[in-house]
CSV table of C-alpha atoms and ligand atoms in Angstrom, one decimal:
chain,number,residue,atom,x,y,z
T,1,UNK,CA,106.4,86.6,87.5
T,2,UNK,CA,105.7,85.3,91.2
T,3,UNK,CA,102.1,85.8,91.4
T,4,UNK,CA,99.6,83.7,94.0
T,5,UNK,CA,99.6,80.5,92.8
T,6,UNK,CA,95.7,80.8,91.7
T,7,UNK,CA,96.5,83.5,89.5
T,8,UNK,CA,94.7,82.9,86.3
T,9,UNK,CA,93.4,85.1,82.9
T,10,UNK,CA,89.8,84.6,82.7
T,11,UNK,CA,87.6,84.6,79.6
T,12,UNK,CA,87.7,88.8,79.5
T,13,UNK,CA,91.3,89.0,79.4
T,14,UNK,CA,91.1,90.0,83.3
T,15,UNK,CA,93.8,88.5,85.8
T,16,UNK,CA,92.3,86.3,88.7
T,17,UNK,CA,93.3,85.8,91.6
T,18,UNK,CA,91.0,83.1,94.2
T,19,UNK,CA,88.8,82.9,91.0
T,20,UNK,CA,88.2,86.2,91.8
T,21,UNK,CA,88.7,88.8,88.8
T,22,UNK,CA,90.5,91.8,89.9
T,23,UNK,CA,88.9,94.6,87.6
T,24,UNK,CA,85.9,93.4,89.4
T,25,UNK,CA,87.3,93.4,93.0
T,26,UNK,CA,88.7,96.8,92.5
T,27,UNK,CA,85.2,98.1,91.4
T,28,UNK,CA,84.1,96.3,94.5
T,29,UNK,CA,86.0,97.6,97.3
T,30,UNK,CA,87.9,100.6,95.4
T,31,UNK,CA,91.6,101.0,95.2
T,32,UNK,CA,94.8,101.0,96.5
T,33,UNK,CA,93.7,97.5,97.5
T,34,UNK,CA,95.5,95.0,99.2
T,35,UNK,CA,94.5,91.2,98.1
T,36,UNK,CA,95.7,88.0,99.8
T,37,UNK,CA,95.3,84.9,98.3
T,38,UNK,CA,94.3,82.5,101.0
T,39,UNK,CA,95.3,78.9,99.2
T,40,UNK,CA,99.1,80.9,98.6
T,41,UNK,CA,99.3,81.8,102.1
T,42,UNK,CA,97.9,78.1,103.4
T,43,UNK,CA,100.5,76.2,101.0
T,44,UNK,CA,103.3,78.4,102.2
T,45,UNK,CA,102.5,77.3,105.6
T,46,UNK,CA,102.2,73.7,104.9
T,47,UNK,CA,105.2,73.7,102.8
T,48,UNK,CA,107.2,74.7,105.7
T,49,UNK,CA,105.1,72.6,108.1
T,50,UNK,CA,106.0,69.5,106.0
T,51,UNK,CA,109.5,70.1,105.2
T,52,UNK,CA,111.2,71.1,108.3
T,53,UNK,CA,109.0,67.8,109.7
T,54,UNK,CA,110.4,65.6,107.4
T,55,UNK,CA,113.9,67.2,107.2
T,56,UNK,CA,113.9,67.3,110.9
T,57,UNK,CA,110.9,66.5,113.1
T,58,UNK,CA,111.7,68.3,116.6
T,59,UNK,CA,110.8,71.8,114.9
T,60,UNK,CA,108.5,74.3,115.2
T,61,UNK,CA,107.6,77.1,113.0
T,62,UNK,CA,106.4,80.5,114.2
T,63,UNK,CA,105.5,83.1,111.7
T,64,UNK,CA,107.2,86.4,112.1
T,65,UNK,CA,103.9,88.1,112.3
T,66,UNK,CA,105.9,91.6,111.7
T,67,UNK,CA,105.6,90.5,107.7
T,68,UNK,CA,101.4,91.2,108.3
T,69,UNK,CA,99.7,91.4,111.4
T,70,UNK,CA,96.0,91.2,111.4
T,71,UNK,CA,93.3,88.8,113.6
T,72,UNK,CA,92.3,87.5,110.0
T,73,UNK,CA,95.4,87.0,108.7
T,74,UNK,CA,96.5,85.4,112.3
T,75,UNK,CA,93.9,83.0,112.4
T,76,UNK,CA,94.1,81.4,109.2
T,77,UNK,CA,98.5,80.9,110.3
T,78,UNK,CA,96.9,79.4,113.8
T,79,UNK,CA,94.5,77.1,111.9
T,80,UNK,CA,97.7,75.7,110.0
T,81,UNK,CA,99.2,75.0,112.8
T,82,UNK,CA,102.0,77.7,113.2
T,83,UNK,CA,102.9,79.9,116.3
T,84,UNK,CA,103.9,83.2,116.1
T,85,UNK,CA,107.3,85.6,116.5
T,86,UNK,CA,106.0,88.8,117.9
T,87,UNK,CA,108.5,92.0,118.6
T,88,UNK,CA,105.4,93.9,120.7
T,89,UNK,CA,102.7,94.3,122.8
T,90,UNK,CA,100.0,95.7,119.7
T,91,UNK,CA,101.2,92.3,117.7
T,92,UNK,CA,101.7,90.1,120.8
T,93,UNK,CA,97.4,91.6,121.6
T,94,UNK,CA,97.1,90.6,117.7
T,95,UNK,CA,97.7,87.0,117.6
T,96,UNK,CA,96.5,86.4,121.1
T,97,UNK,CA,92.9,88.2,119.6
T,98,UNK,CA,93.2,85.8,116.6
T,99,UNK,CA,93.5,83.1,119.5
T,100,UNK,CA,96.6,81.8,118.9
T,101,UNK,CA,98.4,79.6,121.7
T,102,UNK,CA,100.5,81.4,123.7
T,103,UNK,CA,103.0,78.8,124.4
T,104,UNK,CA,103.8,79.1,120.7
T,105,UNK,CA,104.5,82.3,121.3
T,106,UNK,CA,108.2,84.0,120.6
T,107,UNK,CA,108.4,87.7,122.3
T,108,UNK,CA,111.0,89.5,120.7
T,109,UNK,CA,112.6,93.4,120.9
T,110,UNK,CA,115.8,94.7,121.3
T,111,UNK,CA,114.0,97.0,124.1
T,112,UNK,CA,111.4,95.4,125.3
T,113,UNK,CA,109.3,98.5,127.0
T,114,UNK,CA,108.7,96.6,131.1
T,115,UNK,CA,104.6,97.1,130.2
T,116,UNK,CA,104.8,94.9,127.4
T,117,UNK,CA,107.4,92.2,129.3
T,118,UNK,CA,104.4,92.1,132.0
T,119,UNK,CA,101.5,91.5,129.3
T,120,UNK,CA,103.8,89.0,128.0
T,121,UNK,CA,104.1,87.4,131.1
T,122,UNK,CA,100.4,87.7,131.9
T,123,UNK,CA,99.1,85.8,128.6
T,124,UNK,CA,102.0,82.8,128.9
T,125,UNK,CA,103.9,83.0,126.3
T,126,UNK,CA,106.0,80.3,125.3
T,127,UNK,CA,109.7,82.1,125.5
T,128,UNK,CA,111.3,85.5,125.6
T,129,UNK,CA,113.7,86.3,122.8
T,130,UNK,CA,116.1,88.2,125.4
T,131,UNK,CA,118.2,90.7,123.5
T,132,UNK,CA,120.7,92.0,125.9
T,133,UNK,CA,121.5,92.1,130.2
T,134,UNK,CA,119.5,94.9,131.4
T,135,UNK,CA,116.3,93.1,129.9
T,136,UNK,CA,117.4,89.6,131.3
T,137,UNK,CA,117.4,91.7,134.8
T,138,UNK,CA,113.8,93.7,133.9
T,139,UNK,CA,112.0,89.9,133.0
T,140,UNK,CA,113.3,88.5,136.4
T,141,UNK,CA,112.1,91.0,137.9
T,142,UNK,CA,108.4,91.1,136.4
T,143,UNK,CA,108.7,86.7,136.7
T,144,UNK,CA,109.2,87.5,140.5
T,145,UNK,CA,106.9,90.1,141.3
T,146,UNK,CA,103.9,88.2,139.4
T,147,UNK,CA,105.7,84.9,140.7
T,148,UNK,CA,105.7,83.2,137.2
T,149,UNK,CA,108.9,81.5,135.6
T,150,UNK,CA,110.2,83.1,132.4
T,151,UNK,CA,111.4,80.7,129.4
T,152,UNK,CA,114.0,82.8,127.3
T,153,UNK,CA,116.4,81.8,124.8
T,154,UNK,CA,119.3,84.0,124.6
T,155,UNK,CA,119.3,86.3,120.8
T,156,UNK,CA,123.4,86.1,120.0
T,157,UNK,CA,124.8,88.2,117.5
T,158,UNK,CA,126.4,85.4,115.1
T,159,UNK,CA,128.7,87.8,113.3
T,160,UNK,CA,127.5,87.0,109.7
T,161,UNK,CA,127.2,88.8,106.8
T,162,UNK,CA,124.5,87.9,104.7
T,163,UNK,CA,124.1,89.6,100.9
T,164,UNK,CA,121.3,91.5,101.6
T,165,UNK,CA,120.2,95.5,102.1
T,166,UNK,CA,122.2,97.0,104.8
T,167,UNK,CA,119.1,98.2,106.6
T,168,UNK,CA,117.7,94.0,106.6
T,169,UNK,CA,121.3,92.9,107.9
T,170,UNK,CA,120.8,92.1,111.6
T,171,UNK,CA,123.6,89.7,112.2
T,172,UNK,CA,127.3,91.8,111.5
T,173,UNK,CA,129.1,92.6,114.4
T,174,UNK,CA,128.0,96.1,114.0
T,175,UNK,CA,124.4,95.3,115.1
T,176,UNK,CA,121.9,96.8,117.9
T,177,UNK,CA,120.6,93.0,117.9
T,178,UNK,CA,122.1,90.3,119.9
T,179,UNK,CA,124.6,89.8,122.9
T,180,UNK,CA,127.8,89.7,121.0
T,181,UNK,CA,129.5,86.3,121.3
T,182,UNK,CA,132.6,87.2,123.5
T,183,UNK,CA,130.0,88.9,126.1
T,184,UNK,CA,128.2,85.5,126.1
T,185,UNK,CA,129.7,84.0,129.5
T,186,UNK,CA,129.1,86.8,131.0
T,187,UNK,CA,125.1,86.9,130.3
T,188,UNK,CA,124.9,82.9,131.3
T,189,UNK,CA,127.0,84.1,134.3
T,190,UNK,CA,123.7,86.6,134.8
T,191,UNK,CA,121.2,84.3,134.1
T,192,UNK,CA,122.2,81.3,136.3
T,193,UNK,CA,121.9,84.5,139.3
T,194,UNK,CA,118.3,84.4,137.9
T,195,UNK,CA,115.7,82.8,140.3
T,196,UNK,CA,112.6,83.0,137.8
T,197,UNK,CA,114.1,83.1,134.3
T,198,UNK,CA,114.9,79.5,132.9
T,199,UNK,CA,117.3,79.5,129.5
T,200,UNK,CA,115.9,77.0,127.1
T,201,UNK,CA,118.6,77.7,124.1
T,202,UNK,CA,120.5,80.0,121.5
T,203,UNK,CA,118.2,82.2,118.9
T,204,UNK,CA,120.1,84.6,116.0
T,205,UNK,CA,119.0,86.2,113.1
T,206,UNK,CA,120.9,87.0,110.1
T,207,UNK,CA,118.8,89.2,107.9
T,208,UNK,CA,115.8,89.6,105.6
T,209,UNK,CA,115.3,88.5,101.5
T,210,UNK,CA,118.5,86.0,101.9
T,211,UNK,CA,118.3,84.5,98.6
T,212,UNK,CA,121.4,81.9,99.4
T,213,UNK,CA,121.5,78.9,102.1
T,214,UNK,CA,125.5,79.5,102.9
T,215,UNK,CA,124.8,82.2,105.8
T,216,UNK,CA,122.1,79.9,107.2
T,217,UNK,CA,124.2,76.7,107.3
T,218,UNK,CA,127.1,78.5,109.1
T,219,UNK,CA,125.0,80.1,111.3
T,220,UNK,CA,123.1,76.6,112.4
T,221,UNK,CA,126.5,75.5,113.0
T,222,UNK,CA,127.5,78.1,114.8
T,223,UNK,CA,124.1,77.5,116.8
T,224,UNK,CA,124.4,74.0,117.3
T,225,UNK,CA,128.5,74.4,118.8
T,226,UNK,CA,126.6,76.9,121.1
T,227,UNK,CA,124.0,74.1,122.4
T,228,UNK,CA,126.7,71.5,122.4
T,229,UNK,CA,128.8,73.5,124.5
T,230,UNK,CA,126.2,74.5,127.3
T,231,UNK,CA,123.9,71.6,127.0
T,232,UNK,CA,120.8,73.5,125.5
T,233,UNK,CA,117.8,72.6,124.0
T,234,UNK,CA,116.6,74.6,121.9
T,235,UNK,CA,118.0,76.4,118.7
T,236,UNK,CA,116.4,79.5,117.2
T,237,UNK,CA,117.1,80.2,113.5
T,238,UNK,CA,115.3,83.5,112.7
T,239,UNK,CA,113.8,84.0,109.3
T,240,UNK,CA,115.3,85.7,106.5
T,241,UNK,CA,114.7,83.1,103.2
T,242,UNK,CA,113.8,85.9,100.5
T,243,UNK,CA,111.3,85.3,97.9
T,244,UNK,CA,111.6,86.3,93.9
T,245,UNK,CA,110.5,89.5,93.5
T,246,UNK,CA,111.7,89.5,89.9
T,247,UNK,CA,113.1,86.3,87.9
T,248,UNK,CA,116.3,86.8,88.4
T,249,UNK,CA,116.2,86.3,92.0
T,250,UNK,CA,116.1,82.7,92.8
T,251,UNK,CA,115.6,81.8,96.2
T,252,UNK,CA,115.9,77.5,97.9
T,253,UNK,CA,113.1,76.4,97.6
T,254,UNK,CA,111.6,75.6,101.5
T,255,UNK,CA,112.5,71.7,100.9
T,256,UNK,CA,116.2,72.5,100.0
T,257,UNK,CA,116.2,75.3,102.4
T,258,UNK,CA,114.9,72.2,105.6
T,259,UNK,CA,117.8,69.7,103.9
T,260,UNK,CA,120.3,71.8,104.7
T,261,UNK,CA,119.6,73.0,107.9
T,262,UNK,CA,118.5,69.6,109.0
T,263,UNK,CA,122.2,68.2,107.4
T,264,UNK,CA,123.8,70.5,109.8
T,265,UNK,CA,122.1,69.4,113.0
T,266,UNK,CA,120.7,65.6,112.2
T,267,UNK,CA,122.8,63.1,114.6
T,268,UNK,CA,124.7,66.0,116.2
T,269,UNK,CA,121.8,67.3,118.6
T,270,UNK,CA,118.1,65.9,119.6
T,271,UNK,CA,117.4,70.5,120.5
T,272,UNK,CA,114.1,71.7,119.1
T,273,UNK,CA,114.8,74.0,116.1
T,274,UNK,CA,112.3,77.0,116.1
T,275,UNK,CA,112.0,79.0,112.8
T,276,UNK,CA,110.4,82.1,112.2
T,277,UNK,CA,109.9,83.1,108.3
T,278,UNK,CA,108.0,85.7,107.8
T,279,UNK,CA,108.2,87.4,104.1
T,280,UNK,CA,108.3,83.7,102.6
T,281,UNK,CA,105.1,82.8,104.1
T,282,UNK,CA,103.1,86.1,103.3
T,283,UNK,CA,105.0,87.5,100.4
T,284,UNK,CA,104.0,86.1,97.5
T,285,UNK,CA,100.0,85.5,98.6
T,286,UNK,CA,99.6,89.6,98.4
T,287,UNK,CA,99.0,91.7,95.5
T,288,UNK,CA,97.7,95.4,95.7
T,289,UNK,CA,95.9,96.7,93.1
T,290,UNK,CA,95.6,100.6,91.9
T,291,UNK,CA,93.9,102.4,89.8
T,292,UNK,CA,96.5,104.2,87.1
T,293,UNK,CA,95.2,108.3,86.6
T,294,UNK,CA,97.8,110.4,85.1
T,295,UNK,CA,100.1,108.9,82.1
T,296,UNK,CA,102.8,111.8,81.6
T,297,UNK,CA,105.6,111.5,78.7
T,298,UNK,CA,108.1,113.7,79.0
T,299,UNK,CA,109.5,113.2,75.1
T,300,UNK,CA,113.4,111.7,75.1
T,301,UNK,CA,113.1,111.0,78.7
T,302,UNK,CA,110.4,108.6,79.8
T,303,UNK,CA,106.7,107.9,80.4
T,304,UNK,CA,105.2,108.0,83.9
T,305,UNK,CA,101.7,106.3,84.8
T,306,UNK,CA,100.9,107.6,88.1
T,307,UNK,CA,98.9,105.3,90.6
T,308,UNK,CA,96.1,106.4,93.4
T,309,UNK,CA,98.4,105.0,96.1
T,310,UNK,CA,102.5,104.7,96.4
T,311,UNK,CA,104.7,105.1,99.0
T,312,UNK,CA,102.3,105.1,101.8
T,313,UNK,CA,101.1,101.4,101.1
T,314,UNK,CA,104.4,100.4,100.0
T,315,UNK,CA,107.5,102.3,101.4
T,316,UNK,CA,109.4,99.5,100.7
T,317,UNK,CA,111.1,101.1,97.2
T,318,UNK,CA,112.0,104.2,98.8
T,319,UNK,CA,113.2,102.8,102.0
T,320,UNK,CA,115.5,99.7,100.5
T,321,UNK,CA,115.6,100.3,96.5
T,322,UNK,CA,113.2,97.0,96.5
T,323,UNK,CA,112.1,96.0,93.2
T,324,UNK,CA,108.2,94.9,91.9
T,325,UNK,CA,107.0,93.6,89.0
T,326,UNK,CA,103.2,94.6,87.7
T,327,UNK,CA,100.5,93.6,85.4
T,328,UNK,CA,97.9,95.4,84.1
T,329,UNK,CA,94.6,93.5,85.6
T,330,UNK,CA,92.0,94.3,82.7
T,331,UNK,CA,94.9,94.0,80.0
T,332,UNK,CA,96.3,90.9,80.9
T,333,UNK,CA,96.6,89.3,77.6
T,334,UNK,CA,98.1,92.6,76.4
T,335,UNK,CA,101.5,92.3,75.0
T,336,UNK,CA,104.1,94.4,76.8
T,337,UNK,CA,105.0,97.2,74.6
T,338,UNK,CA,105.9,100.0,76.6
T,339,UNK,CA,108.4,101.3,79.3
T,340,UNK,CA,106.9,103.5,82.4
T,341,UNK,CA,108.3,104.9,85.2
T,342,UNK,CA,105.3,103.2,88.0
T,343,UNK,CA,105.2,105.9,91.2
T,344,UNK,CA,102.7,107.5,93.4
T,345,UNK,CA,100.2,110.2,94.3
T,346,UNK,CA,102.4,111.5,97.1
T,347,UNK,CA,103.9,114.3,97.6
T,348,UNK,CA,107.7,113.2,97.6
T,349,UNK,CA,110.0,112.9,94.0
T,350,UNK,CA,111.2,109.6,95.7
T,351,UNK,CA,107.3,108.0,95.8
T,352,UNK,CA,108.4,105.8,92.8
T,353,UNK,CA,106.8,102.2,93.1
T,354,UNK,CA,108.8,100.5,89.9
T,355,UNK,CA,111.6,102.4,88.0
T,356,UNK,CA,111.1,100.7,84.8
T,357,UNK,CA,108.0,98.4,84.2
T,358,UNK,CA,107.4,97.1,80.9
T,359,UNK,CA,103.8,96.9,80.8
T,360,UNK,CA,100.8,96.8,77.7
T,361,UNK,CA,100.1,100.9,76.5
T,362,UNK,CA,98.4,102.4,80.1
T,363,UNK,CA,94.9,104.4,79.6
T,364,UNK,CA,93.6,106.2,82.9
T,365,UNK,CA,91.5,103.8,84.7
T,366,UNK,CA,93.8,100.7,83.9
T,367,UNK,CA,93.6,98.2,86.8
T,368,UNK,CA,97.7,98.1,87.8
T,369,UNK,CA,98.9,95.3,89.8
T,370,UNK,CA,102.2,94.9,92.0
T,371,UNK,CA,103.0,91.7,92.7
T,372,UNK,CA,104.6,89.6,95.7
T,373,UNK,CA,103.2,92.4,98.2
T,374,UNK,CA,102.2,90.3,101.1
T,375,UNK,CA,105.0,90.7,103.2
T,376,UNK,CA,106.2,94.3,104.9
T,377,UNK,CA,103.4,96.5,102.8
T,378,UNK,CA,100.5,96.9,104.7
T,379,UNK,CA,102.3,96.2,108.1
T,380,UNK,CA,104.6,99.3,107.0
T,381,UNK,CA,101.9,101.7,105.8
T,382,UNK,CA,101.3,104.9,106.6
T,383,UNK,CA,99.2,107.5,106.5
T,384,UNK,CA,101.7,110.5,104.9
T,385,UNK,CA,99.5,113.2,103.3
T,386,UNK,CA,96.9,111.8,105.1
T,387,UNK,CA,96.0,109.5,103.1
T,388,UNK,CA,93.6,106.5,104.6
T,389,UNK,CA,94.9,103.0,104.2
T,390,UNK,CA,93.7,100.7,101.9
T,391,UNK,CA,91.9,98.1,102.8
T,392,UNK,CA,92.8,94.4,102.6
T,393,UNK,CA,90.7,91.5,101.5
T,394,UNK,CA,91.3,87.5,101.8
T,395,UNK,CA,90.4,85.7,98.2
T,396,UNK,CA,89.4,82.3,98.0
T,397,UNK,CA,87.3,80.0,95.5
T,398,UNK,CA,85.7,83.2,94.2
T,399,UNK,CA,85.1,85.0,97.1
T,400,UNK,CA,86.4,88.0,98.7
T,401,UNK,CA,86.1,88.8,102.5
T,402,UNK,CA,87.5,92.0,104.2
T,403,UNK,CA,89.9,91.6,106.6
T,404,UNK,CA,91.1,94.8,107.1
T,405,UNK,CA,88.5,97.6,106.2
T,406,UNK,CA,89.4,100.7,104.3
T,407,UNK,CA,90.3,103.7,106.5
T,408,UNK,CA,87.9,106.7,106.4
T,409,UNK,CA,88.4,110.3,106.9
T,410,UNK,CA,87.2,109.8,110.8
T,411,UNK,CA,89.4,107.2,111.3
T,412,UNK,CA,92.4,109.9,110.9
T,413,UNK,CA,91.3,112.1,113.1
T,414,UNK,CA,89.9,110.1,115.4
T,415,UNK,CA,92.6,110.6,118.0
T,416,UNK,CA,92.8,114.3,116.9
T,417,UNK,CA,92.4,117.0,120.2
T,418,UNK,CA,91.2,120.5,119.3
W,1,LIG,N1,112.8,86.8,113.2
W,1,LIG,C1,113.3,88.0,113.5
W,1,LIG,C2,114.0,88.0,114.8
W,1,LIG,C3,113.3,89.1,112.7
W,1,LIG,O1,113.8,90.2,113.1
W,1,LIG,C4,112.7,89.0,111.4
W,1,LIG,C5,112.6,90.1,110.5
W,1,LIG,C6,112.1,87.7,111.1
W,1,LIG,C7,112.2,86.6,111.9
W,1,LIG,C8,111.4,87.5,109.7
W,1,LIG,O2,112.2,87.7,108.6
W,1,LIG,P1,111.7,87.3,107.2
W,1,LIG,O3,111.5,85.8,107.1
W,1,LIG,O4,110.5,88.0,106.9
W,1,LIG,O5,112.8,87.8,106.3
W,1,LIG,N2,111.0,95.6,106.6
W,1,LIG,C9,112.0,94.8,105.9
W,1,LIG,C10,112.3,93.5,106.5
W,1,LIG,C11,112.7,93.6,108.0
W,1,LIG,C12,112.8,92.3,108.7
W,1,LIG,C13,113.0,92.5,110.1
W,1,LIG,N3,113.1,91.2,110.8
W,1,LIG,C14,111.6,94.7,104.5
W,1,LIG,O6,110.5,95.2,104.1
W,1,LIG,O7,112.3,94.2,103.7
């Protein structure tokens, strides 16, 4: 089971996470409850940070702050050292908040809205991820009127198919992202009529929870022919490494993931390589923790344990099929003995959170953990039923801090009109 790598069973048989014992943290700050455990999250960074500089020191990695965007979250990924891929203005306000540097700042969108290309331009960040020609033409535009230059590196659409959910595949042919590669002259054609907007190199992305370095390697080839051909400098790889959300799936790990990438460039090109994982970094720091209310057997068919929280903190199951593992927190030396069908308090028959979890006999009030919930949980929440969000707190060396508090009732309404 990926949990944070702090994850321990204390002397009362509870799981720990930051030497923080989760029966007690739920108690604490009530549940659903996101945790994040800060020495997961600060490895994750490092281990990137160290491999891609020994693999290939001219790199740069930028978290793709879509996988969790908070100021609390942002600063601790500044502090290591990382810049940031943000795809709009509310994440771009975010990390610049959190005080991140704005030259290590990636702007991306497939449809930039021109407000957000102008804050963009106001707060100097470091390159525009420029998706297609009528945005090249809106960013010259803003670069002239505010009389700024515009870096941007040019998203392509590589044409690979990565084994991954159809809905996390960015780079087919049949993509929304990306200047398809035969209408590439054409767009360097447009930018060299650009007076403000200077192209500093290629960027693609191929997809999300890749678990295989093949797609990767052709893409950095195809990237590097790219900056060979027009004298580049820079090469933007996107994210996408997966993480193991059950045992079976076995991602590189981050050192393997740098060899290869760096095997594909090393002696062929001197261009900066720019990186921009997001679920790897955040993914497996995050736990959330529920509370479990109703157990419901329906004889010769299943049991059901139904949590206080579900699809609204974690759409992910009902929006991809993804698959979690769970523990139950105050029964953590518990043999697994039965099968349940894990879902939520919400009022859909598809609010299931784990189709089959083997977990120790479930009482009401059982702690029930999710694991590897870091990445694309709270940054997809919402509030169906209208149901507040959970809150989300930082663990480390036995302390807890909120970093996100818990929604309240006036927080729903608060933009209500009579
Ligand atoms: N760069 C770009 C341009 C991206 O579009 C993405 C993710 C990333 C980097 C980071 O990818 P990662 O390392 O996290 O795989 N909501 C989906 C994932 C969507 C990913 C969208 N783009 C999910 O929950 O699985």
């Amino acid at each position: 089971m990926s949990l944070p790598v702090t994850a321990k069973t204390n002397k009362k048989g509870h799981l720990e996470i930051g030497g923080c014992d989760l029966v007690e943290l739920a108690r604490e700050f009530g549940t659903p409850l996101y945790v994040l455990d800060e020495k997961t999250l600060r490895d994750r960074c490092r281990d990137y940070g160290d491999s891609f500089k020994q693999a290939y020191p001219n790199s740069e990695i930028a978290f793709a702050s879509k996988a969790l965007c908070t100021i609390g979250v942002s600063k601790l990924i500044a502090s290591e050292g990382l810049g940031f891929d943000v795809s709009s203005g509310g994440e771009l306000y975010t990390v610049l908040k959190a005080g991140a540097d704005p030259k290590k700042i990636y702007f991306h969108g497939n449809n930039k809205p021109p407000r957000e290309i102008d804050e963009a331009l106001a707060a100097g960040i470091g390159r525009f991820m420029v998706d297609n020609e009528q945005e090249l033409g809106q960013i010259e535009r803003a670069a002239e009127k505010m009389g700024v230059r515009a870096n941007i590196m040019v998203r392509v659409n590589p044409g690979i198919e990565a084994h991954t959910h159809e809905f996390v595949q960015t780079g087919r042919i049949d993509s929304k992202f990306g200047v398809p590669l035969d209408q590439l002259d054409s767009f360097l054609a447009a930018v060299k009529k650009c007076k403000m907007v200077h192209l500093t190199g290629f960027h693609a992305h191929i997809g999300s929870q890749i678990l295989d370095v093949k797609p990767f390697v052709e893409e950095t080839r195809l990237l590097l022919d790219l900056t060979l051909k027009y004298g580049t400098a820079e090469i933007g790889l996107g994210g996408g490494i997966g993480i193991s959300y059950l045992p079976e799936q076995k991602p590189p790990t981050i050192r393997e993931f740098a060899a290869a990438i760096a095997g594909v460039l090393r002696g062929k090109t001197e261009a900066k390589l720019i990186l921009e994982p997001g679920r790897s970094i955040v993914g497996q720091a995050g736990v959330t923790l529920y509370t479990a209310g109703v157990v419901k057997e329906i004889p010769g068919v299943r049991k059901y344990v139904i949590t206080d929280g579900g699809m609204a903190d974690n759409p992910r199951p009902i929006l991809y099929d993804a698959v979690y593992e769970a523990v139950l927190a105050n029964k953590a030396k518990a043999e697994a003995e039965e099968k349940y069908r894990v879902v939520g308090r919400f009022c859909e028959s598809g609010d299931i959170l784990i189709k089959e979890a083997s977990l120790p006999r479930v009482t009401p009030g059982d702690i029930l953990v999710t694991t590897c919930t870091g990445a694309y949980n709270y940054s997809m929440a919402s509030n169906y039923n209208r149901v507040p969000r959970p809150a989300l707190v930082m663990v480390h060396n036995g302390r807890a801090a909120v970093v996100v508090r818990r929604e309240s009732y006036a927080d729903l309404v608060k933009n209500d009109a009579d």
